[in-house]
Amino acid sequence: MSRRSGGLVGVWAEAQRQQQRQREAQQRAVVQQQRQQRAYERDLARAQREQQAAYRQGRDADARQRTQELEDQVAALAGLLTAGCRAAPFRVASLTREQRVAPFEPGQLGQPVVMPDPAHYQAQGGWSAGRRAQAQQEAQARYEHDWRAAQAAEAHRVQQLAAYRAQYDAWAAEQLAEVRAHNAGLAQLVDALRAGDPGAAVDYFSAALYSSGAWPEGFPRQVAAAFDRGARQLVLDWELPGIDIVPEAKSVRYVASSDQDKETARPVTQRRALYRDALAQCVLLVLREVFAADEFGVLESVVLNGFVDDVDPATGRRAEIFLATVSVPRASFEQLNLGQVSAVDCLVDALRGQLSARPDQRTAVRPGRRPADVGTGVVSLGGGEEPDLFTMDPIEFEGLVAELFRARGMQALTTQRSNDGGVDVEALDPDPISGGRIIVQVKRYRNTVPPTAVRDLYGTVQGAGANKGVLVTTSGFGPGSYGFAEGKPLTLVSGAELVDLLHQHGLRGRLGSAGPSGSAEGGGSVVPAQRSAPEEAEDFSLLGMTWAGAVALDVCALVCRGSRVLAEDHFVFFNNPANPGGSVRMVPGTGGDRAAIRVVFDALPEGADRLVLVAAVDPEADPGGDLAGFTDAAVCLRDPAGRELDRLPVADGRPGETALVLGSFRRRGGGDWDFVAGGKGYRGGLGELVGEYGIAVA
């Protein structure tokens, strides 16, 4: 019994020891976990402190960067005149084109055909005299055959080379003639300028001011100018920048306690002084640009009146408020060292001009001689009532377009009206990467410009060897014009876009008289909300669909605003052949079109800005089919008589896809429409496609 009892006690004691070890292990685990938790919390706190420190450092750096930007902005204003004086003066020679064309390079046509070498045609083989004679005859026959072929190839090469040379000579002669005509036009301008012609003087010096790169971005370039031929005096009204060019804040610092940036306001007296100095620099810089550009000694003196277009404190109405005026003889100006002067002292004391004491409060000065006081040779761009572009003199309209290009930092001149080769304005963009020579055509139309005009412009650009062509009109363009211009170095500027550009650059222009709806009377680019009977409209377009392959398709249209259809009844397909009002309608194809849609773009609903064309496999006519056979597809734009005006290529289909977005006509800002090719395919058919436009198809 004692052994058995001893054995039980040992077992019990061992169990107790095991339990004690487990409790100790658990305790050690708890302690270790607590240590790890405390270490984690310490690391987390350290990381948070480091993150907060990094955040504060980042905010401090941002505040310092903003402060530096403010200081740089003020420094740029202080150095405006110095930087402007470093710019090269405007010269007619910069517009002169070199009478040189690319040399004739015939390429492979310039290499004569190599004649066969008789040494390579030796007789081979033959153990007998007869066999050797036969081998010799065969070698001679091969040589004669190859020689005749080489002679024929050489004659053909010579013929092709002569034809290519004739084409090159004609092209080179045309290029040189065009260059000579351009340079002759410049020579005529110089002759007129030397003769004191007021129009030539105003055009030339306006171009000098607009082509200057001294003006910071955002500074206005609005001018009214006249030239007094007898006094050899140029009279200018030039728009000056507003007080907002001087930043209100002086510095920015980060306040950690509130986690906010705090701006320190610039003292009013300092801001006024900076603004006043900047205005004086602007006046001196205009004078410098004008006198420096006078390479022909045309000017004896310049009268300059600087104004801001702002609200007059006396009347509460917007007006031209003159803040500076000066009359400067050439001899007095040439004595100045503009790189060292104090702008305000130079303008007020040395040149005896006037400068507003409180320009920030729009305290005006009395202007000197005004352009309107000259009486002849006056060109006003930017002041007074908006001129109607429809009734403007054609020459003045072309001049206004040239002024617009100058305002955009380019050199531009109008061409002679005879033998201009379809070129109304020539511009030169000085940008070394995207710039180059630009051909501009001006169309003062009331109706939509036809695609043929765009095609003609493209031909002129290619023939003249220009980098780009721009067609400017007072009306608008149709989808065919935009479709043709897509992917080509062409820019189409509608009437509404032209007016916007003019206003952006301080120039004036309107399209007729504004009606109750705010649209311009006679402006062909303005689209009405909807016509009462589009089915009777004569100005409609036929969008025909062609493709290769035997796949059977349903072509549909969606009238959308953005990426959503206006309503389900604006989904035009086989079960809904027309939208409300009938501006979009399914019609039979003509002229080989396999499907067609009739569209009156001007009658589309006011809220519509997109007409999406789609195609889907007809599941009844072609069950199990896909778009693999949908190739060589295009949208044929036709006039009401069915004549093809343009052809807009669309993407090919892909295997497995059963529906495809062909493309969309999108309303531009001026009310016109352009075509954007599609290409997105769907494996779920028409239902999946139109579902993305907000339509559920059962």
XYZ file of C-alpha atoms in Angstrom:
698
model
C 0.000 0.000 0.000
C 2.820 2.351 0.826
C 4.278 1.997 -2.659
C 0.944 2.538 -4.275
C 0.372 5.574 -2.073
C 3.865 6.830 -2.847
C 3.144 6.458 -6.529
C -0.064 8.427 -6.264
C 1.667 11.172 -4.324
C 4.389 11.374 -6.958
C 1.841 11.672 -9.711
C -0.028 14.356 -7.818
C 3.183 16.233 -7.025
C 4.262 16.086 -10.691
C 0.852 17.446 -11.764
C 1.223 20.301 -9.280
C 4.677 21.087 -10.656
C 3.329 21.078 -14.211
C 0.530 23.439 -13.266
C 3.010 25.716 -11.505
C 5.212 25.771 -14.614
C 2.209 26.630 -16.796
C 1.218 29.457 -14.468
C 4.784 30.767 -14.491
C 4.940 30.516 -18.295
C 1.640 32.364 -18.614
C 2.884 35.026 -16.223
C 6.080 35.390 -18.212
C 4.020 35.648 -21.417
C 1.845 38.357 -19.882
C 4.908 40.288 -18.731
C 6.522 39.908 -22.159
C 3.346 41.074 -23.869
C 3.164 44.062 -21.558
C 6.770 44.909 -22.375
C 6.085 44.589 -26.097
C 2.965 46.746 -25.756
C 4.928 49.437 -23.929
C 7.679 49.251 -26.571
C 5.082 49.510 -29.350
C 3.450 52.482 -27.672
C 6.840 54.134 -27.291
C 7.614 53.506 -30.985
C 4.165 54.721 -32.007
C 4.542 57.875 -29.939
C 7.975 58.450 -31.440
C 6.616 57.918 -34.969
C 3.717 60.263 -34.298
C 6.091 62.890 -32.978
C 8.299 62.445 -36.027
C 5.271 62.539 -38.329
C 3.978 65.681 -36.649
C 7.440 67.213 -36.892
C 7.628 66.291 -40.575
C 4.125 67.701 -41.134
C 5.087 70.940 -39.414
C 8.280 71.116 -41.422
C 6.302 70.575 -44.615
C 3.829 73.300 -43.719
C 6.693 75.610 -42.780
C 8.361 74.878 -46.120
C 5.095 75.582 -47.983
C 4.720 78.890 -46.136
C 8.312 79.839 -46.951
C 7.724 78.886 -50.580
C 4.646 81.100 -50.750
C 6.596 83.929 -49.175
C 9.371 83.438 -51.726
C 6.819 83.532 -54.548
C 5.461 86.824 -53.214
C 8.971 88.242 -53.045
C 9.740 86.994 -56.562
C 6.548 88.606 -57.841
C 7.502 91.934 -56.302
C 11.074 91.589 -57.613
C 9.751 90.969 -61.126
C 7.673 94.139 -60.907
C 10.675 96.103 -59.660
C 12.804 94.816 -62.542
C 10.176 95.159 -65.269
C 11.924 98.014 -67.075
C 15.405 96.512 -66.739
C 14.263 93.167 -68.128
C 12.368 94.856 -70.960
C 15.391 96.887 -72.017
C 17.362 93.662 -72.521
C 14.923 92.457 -75.178
C 15.894 92.876 -78.821
C 13.983 95.673 -80.576
C 11.348 94.921 -83.182
C 12.677 94.881 -86.743
C 11.131 94.363 -90.178
C 14.030 92.037 -90.939
C 12.599 89.529 -88.455
C 9.664 89.106 -90.841
C 11.804 88.858 -93.985
C 12.004 85.355 -95.380
C 15.136 83.943 -96.980
C 14.895 83.223 -100.698
C 15.932 79.642 -100.362
C 14.209 76.331 -100.896
C 15.195 72.814 -99.994
C 17.673 71.356 -102.505
C 16.615 68.791 -105.037
C 17.021 65.320 -103.568
C 16.118 62.602 -106.078
C 16.977 59.778 -103.692
C 17.202 56.407 -105.419
C 16.199 58.018 -108.707
C 19.568 59.750 -108.723
C 21.422 56.432 -108.828
C 21.903 55.012 -112.367
C 20.986 51.395 -112.928
C 24.102 49.207 -112.849
C 24.725 47.582 -116.222
C 25.581 43.858 -116.283
C 29.265 42.936 -116.419
C 30.120 40.543 -119.349
C 32.799 38.952 -117.172
C 30.052 37.495 -115.016
C 28.517 35.646 -117.970
C 31.232 33.106 -118.802
C 30.270 29.730 -120.236
C 30.151 26.959 -117.664
C 30.672 23.209 -118.270
C 30.874 21.156 -121.453
C 33.221 18.259 -122.204
C 32.791 18.484 -125.926
C 33.255 21.321 -128.371
C 29.554 21.300 -129.208
C 28.532 21.493 -125.545
C 31.007 24.299 -124.904
C 29.636 26.261 -127.854
C 26.106 25.762 -126.598
C 27.117 26.949 -123.103
C 28.744 30.017 -124.618
C 25.565 30.864 -126.527
C 23.452 30.447 -123.380
C 25.769 32.765 -121.406
C 25.634 35.349 -124.195
C 21.824 35.095 -124.286
C 21.615 35.644 -120.520
C 23.899 38.667 -120.765
C 21.905 40.231 -123.622
C 18.636 39.628 -121.780
C 19.903 41.230 -118.582
C 21.508 44.101 -120.525
C 18.228 44.920 -122.291
C 16.365 44.765 -118.956
C 18.940 47.094 -117.363
C 18.711 49.485 -120.310
C 14.913 49.557 -120.014
C 15.149 50.137 -116.253
C 17.646 52.953 -116.780
C 15.428 54.593 -119.401
C 12.491 54.364 -117.008
C 14.610 55.867 -114.226
C 15.700 58.752 -116.411
C 12.083 59.402 -117.369
C 10.948 59.344 -113.734
C 13.853 61.561 -112.712
C 12.959 64.124 -115.368
C 9.329 64.164 -114.262
C 10.307 64.465 -110.606
C 12.743 67.256 -111.459
C 10.035 69.099 -113.350
C 7.722 68.793 -110.358
C 10.472 70.046 -108.056
C 11.314 72.971 -110.338
C 7.647 74.007 -110.445
C 7.363 73.702 -106.669
C 10.611 75.594 -106.082
C 9.547 78.374 -108.445
C 6.225 78.659 -106.621
C 7.980 78.762 -103.247
C 10.434 81.424 -104.373
C 7.645 83.475 -105.957
C 5.679 83.325 -102.737
C 8.744 84.369 -100.706
C 9.462 87.229 -103.100
C 5.832 88.378 -102.900
C 6.001 88.291 -99.113
C 9.236 90.262 -99.026
C 7.867 92.681 -101.621
C 4.893 93.305 -99.346
C 7.274 94.089 -96.509
C 9.216 96.406 -98.782
C 5.990 98.241 -99.653
C 5.252 98.588 -95.939
C 8.722 100.030 -95.357
C 8.298 102.472 -98.267
C 4.941 103.607 -96.892
C 6.450 103.910 -93.433
C 9.339 106.035 -94.661
C 6.874 108.204 -96.552
C 5.046 108.861 -93.297
C 1.856 107.010 -94.195
C -0.302 107.131 -91.034
C -1.803 103.676 -91.532
C 1.584 102.064 -92.074
C 3.006 103.836 -89.017
C 0.162 102.726 -86.769
C 0.334 99.131 -88.055
C 4.093 98.962 -87.652
C 4.364 100.403 -84.144
C 1.309 98.493 -82.937
C 3.015 95.317 -84.136
C 6.160 96.336 -82.260
C 4.225 96.751 -79.015
C 2.232 93.548 -79.366
C 5.213 91.404 -80.357
C 7.235 92.511 -77.342
C 8.076 89.759 -74.891
C 8.698 92.217 -72.054
C 5.165 92.174 -70.680
C 4.411 89.628 -67.936
C 1.530 87.243 -68.466
C -1.786 88.858 -67.579
C -0.747 92.426 -68.428
C -3.246 94.106 -70.792
C -2.321 95.106 -74.334
C -5.083 97.497 -75.322
C -4.185 100.461 -77.500
C -5.661 103.327 -79.461
C -3.168 104.935 -81.823
C -2.846 107.674 -84.426
C 0.059 109.220 -86.325
C 0.412 112.940 -87.013
C 2.246 112.992 -90.331
C 3.128 116.673 -90.221
C 4.534 116.635 -86.677
C 5.914 113.082 -87.068
C 4.288 112.308 -83.762
C 2.772 109.005 -82.621
C -0.122 109.393 -80.186
C -1.013 106.399 -78.026
C -3.573 105.473 -75.417
C -2.175 102.360 -73.690
C -3.920 100.299 -71.035
C -2.018 99.860 -67.778
C -2.392 96.960 -65.323
C -4.586 97.221 -62.223
C -3.530 97.278 -58.587
C -3.933 93.506 -58.363
C -0.482 93.033 -59.938
C 0.954 93.939 -56.511
C 0.164 91.141 -54.020
C -1.764 92.175 -50.916
C 0.172 89.742 -48.721
C 3.789 90.414 -47.783
C 4.638 87.054 -46.242
C 3.113 83.779 -45.069
C 3.958 81.806 -41.940
C 2.639 78.589 -40.487
C 1.053 78.700 -37.016
C 1.334 75.224 -35.483
C -1.056 75.889 -32.611
C -3.970 76.509 -34.961
C -2.604 74.445 -37.861
C -3.207 77.341 -40.255
C -1.230 79.613 -42.566
C -1.280 83.242 -41.532
C -0.654 85.990 -44.060
C 1.038 89.231 -43.121
C -0.590 92.061 -45.016
C 1.595 94.334 -47.107
C 1.431 97.909 -45.790
C -0.854 100.116 -47.857
C 1.864 102.703 -48.405
C 4.288 100.043 -49.642
C 1.728 98.525 -51.989
C 0.870 101.954 -53.373
C 4.535 102.766 -53.917
C 5.168 99.453 -55.673
C 2.123 99.925 -57.911
C 3.049 103.512 -58.746
C 6.588 102.462 -59.632
C 5.279 99.595 -61.813
C 3.019 102.014 -63.721
C 5.938 104.354 -64.348
C 8.020 101.429 -65.603
C 5.192 100.397 -67.966
C 5.052 103.888 -69.458
C 8.814 104.031 -69.942
C 8.851 100.537 -71.400
C 6.195 101.445 -73.996
C 8.263 104.464 -74.987
C 11.378 102.303 -75.210
C 9.636 99.705 -77.410
C 8.338 102.379 -79.793
C 11.553 104.389 -80.149
C 13.708 101.228 -80.383
C 11.519 99.903 -83.204
C 11.858 103.155 -85.197
C 14.710 101.929 -87.398
C 13.669 104.265 -90.221
C 13.629 107.531 -88.249
C 9.886 108.060 -88.655
C 9.185 109.486 -85.206
C 10.067 112.924 -83.896
C 8.072 112.508 -80.679
C 5.580 110.251 -78.887
C 2.580 111.173 -76.750
C 1.547 108.389 -74.392
C -1.521 108.302 -72.173
C -1.771 105.356 -69.766
C -5.177 104.307 -68.476
C -6.848 101.530 -66.516
C -10.196 100.060 -67.459
C -11.916 100.198 -64.062
C -14.833 101.607 -62.132
C -14.700 105.395 -61.888
C -15.120 106.339 -58.194
C -16.946 109.511 -59.207
C -19.652 107.864 -61.313
C -19.621 104.237 -60.198
C -19.474 103.202 -63.850
C -16.727 101.444 -65.751
C -14.553 103.861 -67.681
C -11.037 104.581 -68.893
C -9.268 106.287 -65.976
C -6.005 107.944 -67.002
C -3.226 107.511 -64.456
C -0.221 108.710 -66.483
C 0.569 110.949 -69.436
C 3.754 112.179 -71.071
C 4.951 113.822 -74.295
C 8.516 112.857 -75.183
C 10.745 114.174 -78.000
C 13.137 111.602 -79.423
C 16.206 113.657 -78.482
C 15.179 113.768 -74.822
C 14.457 110.062 -74.661
C 17.759 109.050 -76.280
C 19.646 110.798 -73.460
C 18.190 108.432 -70.838
C 19.940 105.367 -69.427
C 16.817 103.387 -68.627
C 18.740 100.577 -66.967
C 19.771 102.898 -64.128
C 16.875 105.317 -63.658
C 14.259 105.500 -60.929
C 11.115 105.019 -63.000
C 8.930 107.501 -61.111
C 11.608 110.216 -61.003
C 12.436 109.681 -64.674
C 8.816 109.963 -65.780
C 7.849 112.893 -63.577
C 11.084 114.912 -63.386
C 13.254 114.081 -66.401
C 10.423 113.737 -68.922
C 8.038 116.152 -67.157
C 5.169 113.712 -67.355
C 2.273 113.232 -64.966
C 1.679 110.201 -62.738
C -1.257 109.725 -60.391
C -0.273 110.294 -56.760
C -2.748 107.645 -55.608
C -3.220 105.221 -58.505
C -4.556 102.563 -56.110
C -7.522 104.856 -55.479
C -7.857 105.603 -59.216
C -7.026 109.270 -58.811
C -6.898 110.450 -62.423
C -4.628 112.858 -64.276
C -5.591 114.947 -67.279
C -4.419 113.132 -70.444
C -2.400 114.944 -73.063
C -3.095 114.819 -76.772
C -5.455 111.967 -77.614
C -5.477 109.850 -80.796
C -8.877 111.260 -81.713
C -7.365 114.756 -81.657
C -5.045 113.885 -84.549
C -7.952 113.650 -86.986
C -6.418 111.298 -89.559
C -4.875 107.871 -89.510
C -6.643 106.843 -86.315
C -6.910 103.183 -85.334
C -8.796 102.476 -82.115
C -8.688 98.973 -80.684
C -10.123 98.595 -77.224
C -11.978 101.804 -76.556
C -15.509 102.980 -77.157
C -18.475 100.993 -78.443
C -17.965 97.442 -79.621
C -17.614 97.441 -83.446
C -19.935 95.115 -85.338
C -17.752 92.552 -87.082
C -20.453 91.940 -89.706
C -20.472 95.568 -90.880
C -16.781 96.351 -90.357
C -14.756 97.293 -93.412
C -13.060 94.143 -94.786
C -9.599 95.701 -94.591
C -10.214 96.829 -91.008
C -11.484 93.357 -90.129
C -8.306 91.754 -91.458
C -6.305 94.343 -89.523
C -8.215 93.470 -86.358
C -7.388 89.780 -86.813
C -3.726 90.732 -87.301
C -3.890 92.753 -84.065
C -5.264 89.682 -82.291
C -2.255 87.620 -83.354
C 0.093 90.390 -82.214
C -1.702 90.492 -78.872
C -0.933 86.777 -78.524
C 2.786 87.494 -78.769
C 3.262 86.874 -82.501
C 4.423 88.987 -85.400
C 1.622 89.514 -87.908
C 0.976 91.571 -91.017
C -1.935 91.782 -93.435
C -1.134 90.868 -97.040
C -1.722 92.882 -100.164
C -5.294 92.423 -101.355
C -4.232 91.571 -104.900
C -2.469 88.318 -105.662
C -2.525 87.259 -102.014
C -2.903 83.594 -102.924
C -5.743 83.103 -100.492
C -3.697 84.525 -97.584
C -5.194 87.458 -95.649
C -2.779 87.594 -92.710
C 0.685 86.127 -92.241
C 1.833 85.498 -88.665
C 5.093 84.260 -87.201
C 5.031 82.473 -83.851
C 8.509 82.844 -82.269
C 8.147 79.740 -80.076
C 11.139 77.530 -81.020
C 9.188 74.293 -80.478
C 5.546 74.866 -81.409
C 5.909 78.068 -83.412
C 6.588 78.826 -87.036
C 4.869 80.440 -89.976
C 1.067 80.654 -89.844
C -1.266 81.282 -92.790
C -4.515 83.022 -91.798
C -7.654 83.282 -93.897
C -10.516 85.562 -92.833
C -14.140 84.822 -93.796
C -16.689 87.488 -92.870
C -19.704 85.193 -93.367
C -23.179 85.048 -91.861
C -23.843 81.464 -92.941
C -21.884 78.355 -92.023
C -18.491 78.134 -93.717
C -18.529 75.217 -96.204
C -15.966 72.402 -95.890
C -14.522 73.427 -99.260
C -13.085 76.569 -97.645
C -11.268 74.428 -95.080
C -9.934 72.178 -97.835
C -8.736 75.230 -99.780
C -6.919 76.527 -96.703
C -5.179 73.182 -96.269
C -4.014 73.317 -99.876
C -2.712 76.860 -99.366
C -0.809 75.807 -96.235
C 0.796 72.893 -98.066
C 1.627 74.981 -101.111
C 3.156 77.765 -99.034
C 5.156 75.388 -96.866
C 3.673 76.939 -93.700
C 3.590 75.272 -90.295
C -0.089 75.902 -89.647
C -3.284 77.334 -91.085
C -5.985 79.277 -89.229
C -9.452 80.017 -90.624
C -11.230 82.859 -88.812
C -14.898 83.581 -89.480
C -17.775 85.592 -88.082
C -20.111 82.613 -88.505
C -19.345 78.969 -87.755
C -18.332 75.583 -89.125
C -20.177 72.336 -89.646
C -19.175 68.802 -88.635
C -17.621 68.204 -92.048
C -15.181 71.069 -91.559
C -14.119 69.899 -88.129
C -13.858 66.340 -89.352
C -11.576 67.361 -92.217
C -9.398 69.538 -89.931
C -8.931 66.773 -87.373
C -5.334 65.546 -87.336
C -4.138 68.321 -89.673
C -2.247 71.528 -88.812
C -5.465 73.546 -89.045
C -7.339 75.640 -86.467
C -10.929 76.788 -87.016
C -12.061 79.887 -85.101
C -15.814 80.517 -85.117
C -17.426 83.905 -84.603
C -18.239 83.343 -80.942
C -14.701 82.108 -80.272
C -13.280 85.115 -82.129
C -15.232 87.543 -79.940
C -14.034 85.743 -76.800
C -10.414 85.913 -77.964
C -10.722 89.605 -78.813
C -12.065 90.403 -75.362
C -9.408 88.278 -73.649
C -6.700 90.392 -75.260
C -8.274 93.806 -74.740
C -9.688 94.158 -78.250
C -13.263 94.960 -79.192
C -15.787 93.238 -81.435
C -19.348 91.926 -81.454
C -21.516 89.850 -83.778
C -24.418 92.075 -84.745
C -26.783 93.505 -82.138
C -27.579 91.423 -79.058
C -31.112 90.054 -78.976
C -33.302 89.210 -75.971
C -31.663 85.826 -75.561
C -28.181 87.311 -75.554
C -27.283 85.825 -78.906
C -25.866 87.929 -81.694
C -28.076 88.876 -84.576
C -26.814 87.315 -87.712
C -24.225 85.196 -85.919
C -24.258 81.929 -87.774
C -22.482 80.122 -84.941
C -25.261 80.650 -82.398
C -27.601 77.644 -82.180
C -31.305 78.160 -81.362
C -32.964 75.945 -78.779
C -35.127 74.049 -81.261
C -36.961 74.644 -84.508
C -40.662 74.118 -84.759
C -40.627 71.828 -87.794
C -37.197 70.261 -88.391
C -38.720 67.705 -90.723
C -39.251 70.583 -93.164
C -35.828 72.101 -92.618
C -33.622 72.531 -95.652
C -30.371 72.784 -93.676
C -29.957 69.206 -92.508
C -27.166 66.659 -92.681
C -27.236 63.020 -93.718
C -24.905 60.781 -91.756
C -24.444 57.702 -93.916
C -22.738 54.567 -92.642
C -20.535 52.335 -94.784
C -18.425 49.311 -93.914
C -16.897 46.220 -95.454
C -17.861 42.664 -94.582
C -21.176 40.847 -94.520
C -22.013 41.527 -90.864
C -25.589 42.810 -90.366
C -25.712 45.865 -88.103
C -28.232 48.169 -86.497
C -26.965 51.780 -86.506
C -28.461 53.937 -83.735
C -28.080 57.444 -82.290
C -28.299 58.865 -78.778
C -28.990 62.537 -78.080
C -27.014 63.200 -74.903
C -25.911 65.770 -72.431
C -22.424 64.652 -71.487
C -22.448 60.876 -71.110
C -26.187 60.565 -70.338
C -29.027 60.438 -72.821
C -31.581 63.225 -72.383
C -34.441 60.718 -72.092
C -35.285 57.263 -73.391
C -37.207 58.732 -76.326
C -33.964 60.434 -77.428
C -32.520 56.977 -78.132
C -33.154 56.688 -81.900
C -33.122 53.093 -83.180
C -35.259 50.610 -85.162
C -38.147 50.720 -82.658
C -37.946 54.504 -82.172
C -37.059 55.950 -85.585
C -37.108 59.626 -84.476
C -36.567 61.643 -81.310
C -39.129 64.209 -80.028
C -39.303 67.018 -82.559
C -37.697 64.914 -85.282
C -34.274 66.587 -85.223
C -32.721 63.079 -85.392
C -34.387 60.532 -87.670
C -33.578 57.108 -89.157
C -33.743 57.221 -92.980
C -32.792 54.831 -95.785
C -29.200 54.951 -96.948
C -28.316 56.682 -100.217
C -25.285 56.673 -102.467
C -24.146 53.243 -101.323
C -24.639 53.903 -97.585
C -25.782 50.794 -95.719
C -27.559 52.885 -93.063
C -28.245 56.582 -92.546
C -29.400 59.086 -89.946
C -30.858 62.485 -90.792
C -29.828 65.251 -88.352
C -30.765 68.922 -88.065
C -27.974 70.029 -85.758
C -29.418 73.516 -85.236
C -32.703 71.952 -84.075
C -31.265 69.623 -81.434
C -32.638 70.318 -77.931
C -30.980 73.155 -76.054
C -29.659 70.847 -73.355
C -27.999 68.475 -75.837
C -24.268 68.791 -76.330
C -23.505 65.411 -77.875
C -24.907 63.142 -80.608
C -23.475 59.643 -80.197
C -23.516 57.160 -83.093
C -23.383 53.453 -82.207
C -23.684 50.144 -84.073
C -24.642 46.668 -82.877
C -24.905 43.238 -84.496
C -28.493 42.426 -85.484
C -29.152 39.243 -83.456
C -32.011 38.151 -85.742
C -30.222 38.639 -89.044
C -26.822 37.475 -87.807
C -27.246 35.255 -84.723
C -23.941 34.477 -83.070
C -22.124 37.074 -85.173
C -19.572 39.570 -83.924
C -17.811 42.695 -85.240
C -14.748 40.919 -86.609
C -16.065 41.594 -90.125
C -16.715 45.293 -89.438
C -13.792 46.913 -91.315
C -13.082 49.921 -93.550
C -15.946 51.741 -91.852
C -16.713 55.440 -92.198
C -19.426 58.009 -91.572
C -20.269 59.778 -94.843
C -21.409 63.350 -94.294
C -23.836 64.326 -97.055
C -25.778 67.462 -97.922
C -29.587 67.396 -98.378
C -29.087 66.507 -102.047
C -27.080 63.410 -101.089
C -23.730 64.751 -102.257
C -20.831 63.534 -100.130
C -19.176 66.442 -98.299
C -16.768 64.512 -96.139
C -15.876 61.022 -94.965
C -15.077 60.441 -91.284
C -13.260 57.132 -90.633
C -14.236 55.072 -87.574
C -12.519 52.203 -85.770
C -12.753 48.599 -86.956
C -14.596 46.014 -84.896
C -12.900 43.273 -82.881
C -13.680 39.563 -82.475
C -16.071 38.774 -79.640
C -17.543 42.292 -79.536
C -21.138 42.793 -80.647
C -21.573 46.560 -80.162
C -19.341 49.559 -80.833
C -19.342 53.339 -80.290
C -18.667 54.749 -83.759
C -18.077 58.308 -82.600
C -19.856 61.411 -81.379
C -20.624 64.891 -82.659
C -19.952 67.330 -79.832
C -21.157 70.884 -79.471
C -18.300 73.381 -79.288
C -18.291 76.555 -77.213
C -19.448 78.680 -80.132
C -22.406 76.430 -80.924
C -20.777 74.456 -83.731
C -20.253 70.698 -83.750
C -17.159 68.598 -84.294
C -16.682 64.856 -84.677
C -14.719 62.737 -82.196
C -14.025 59.161 -83.293
C -15.016 56.381 -80.900
C -13.815 52.795 -80.789
C -14.998 51.380 -77.469
C -16.449 47.901 -77.988
C -18.896 45.809 -75.931
C -19.341 42.058 -75.702
C -22.825 42.397 -74.190
C -24.353 43.963 -77.288
C -26.541 47.026 -77.584
C -28.015 46.603 -74.113
C -24.641 46.866 -72.401
C -23.625 49.822 -74.564
C -26.688 52.002 -74.015
C -26.744 51.033 -70.345
C -23.682 53.210 -69.884
C -25.731 56.123 -71.217
C -28.539 55.584 -68.709
C -30.932 53.394 -70.753
C -32.187 49.982 -69.636
C -32.955 47.739 -72.646
C -35.245 44.770 -71.962
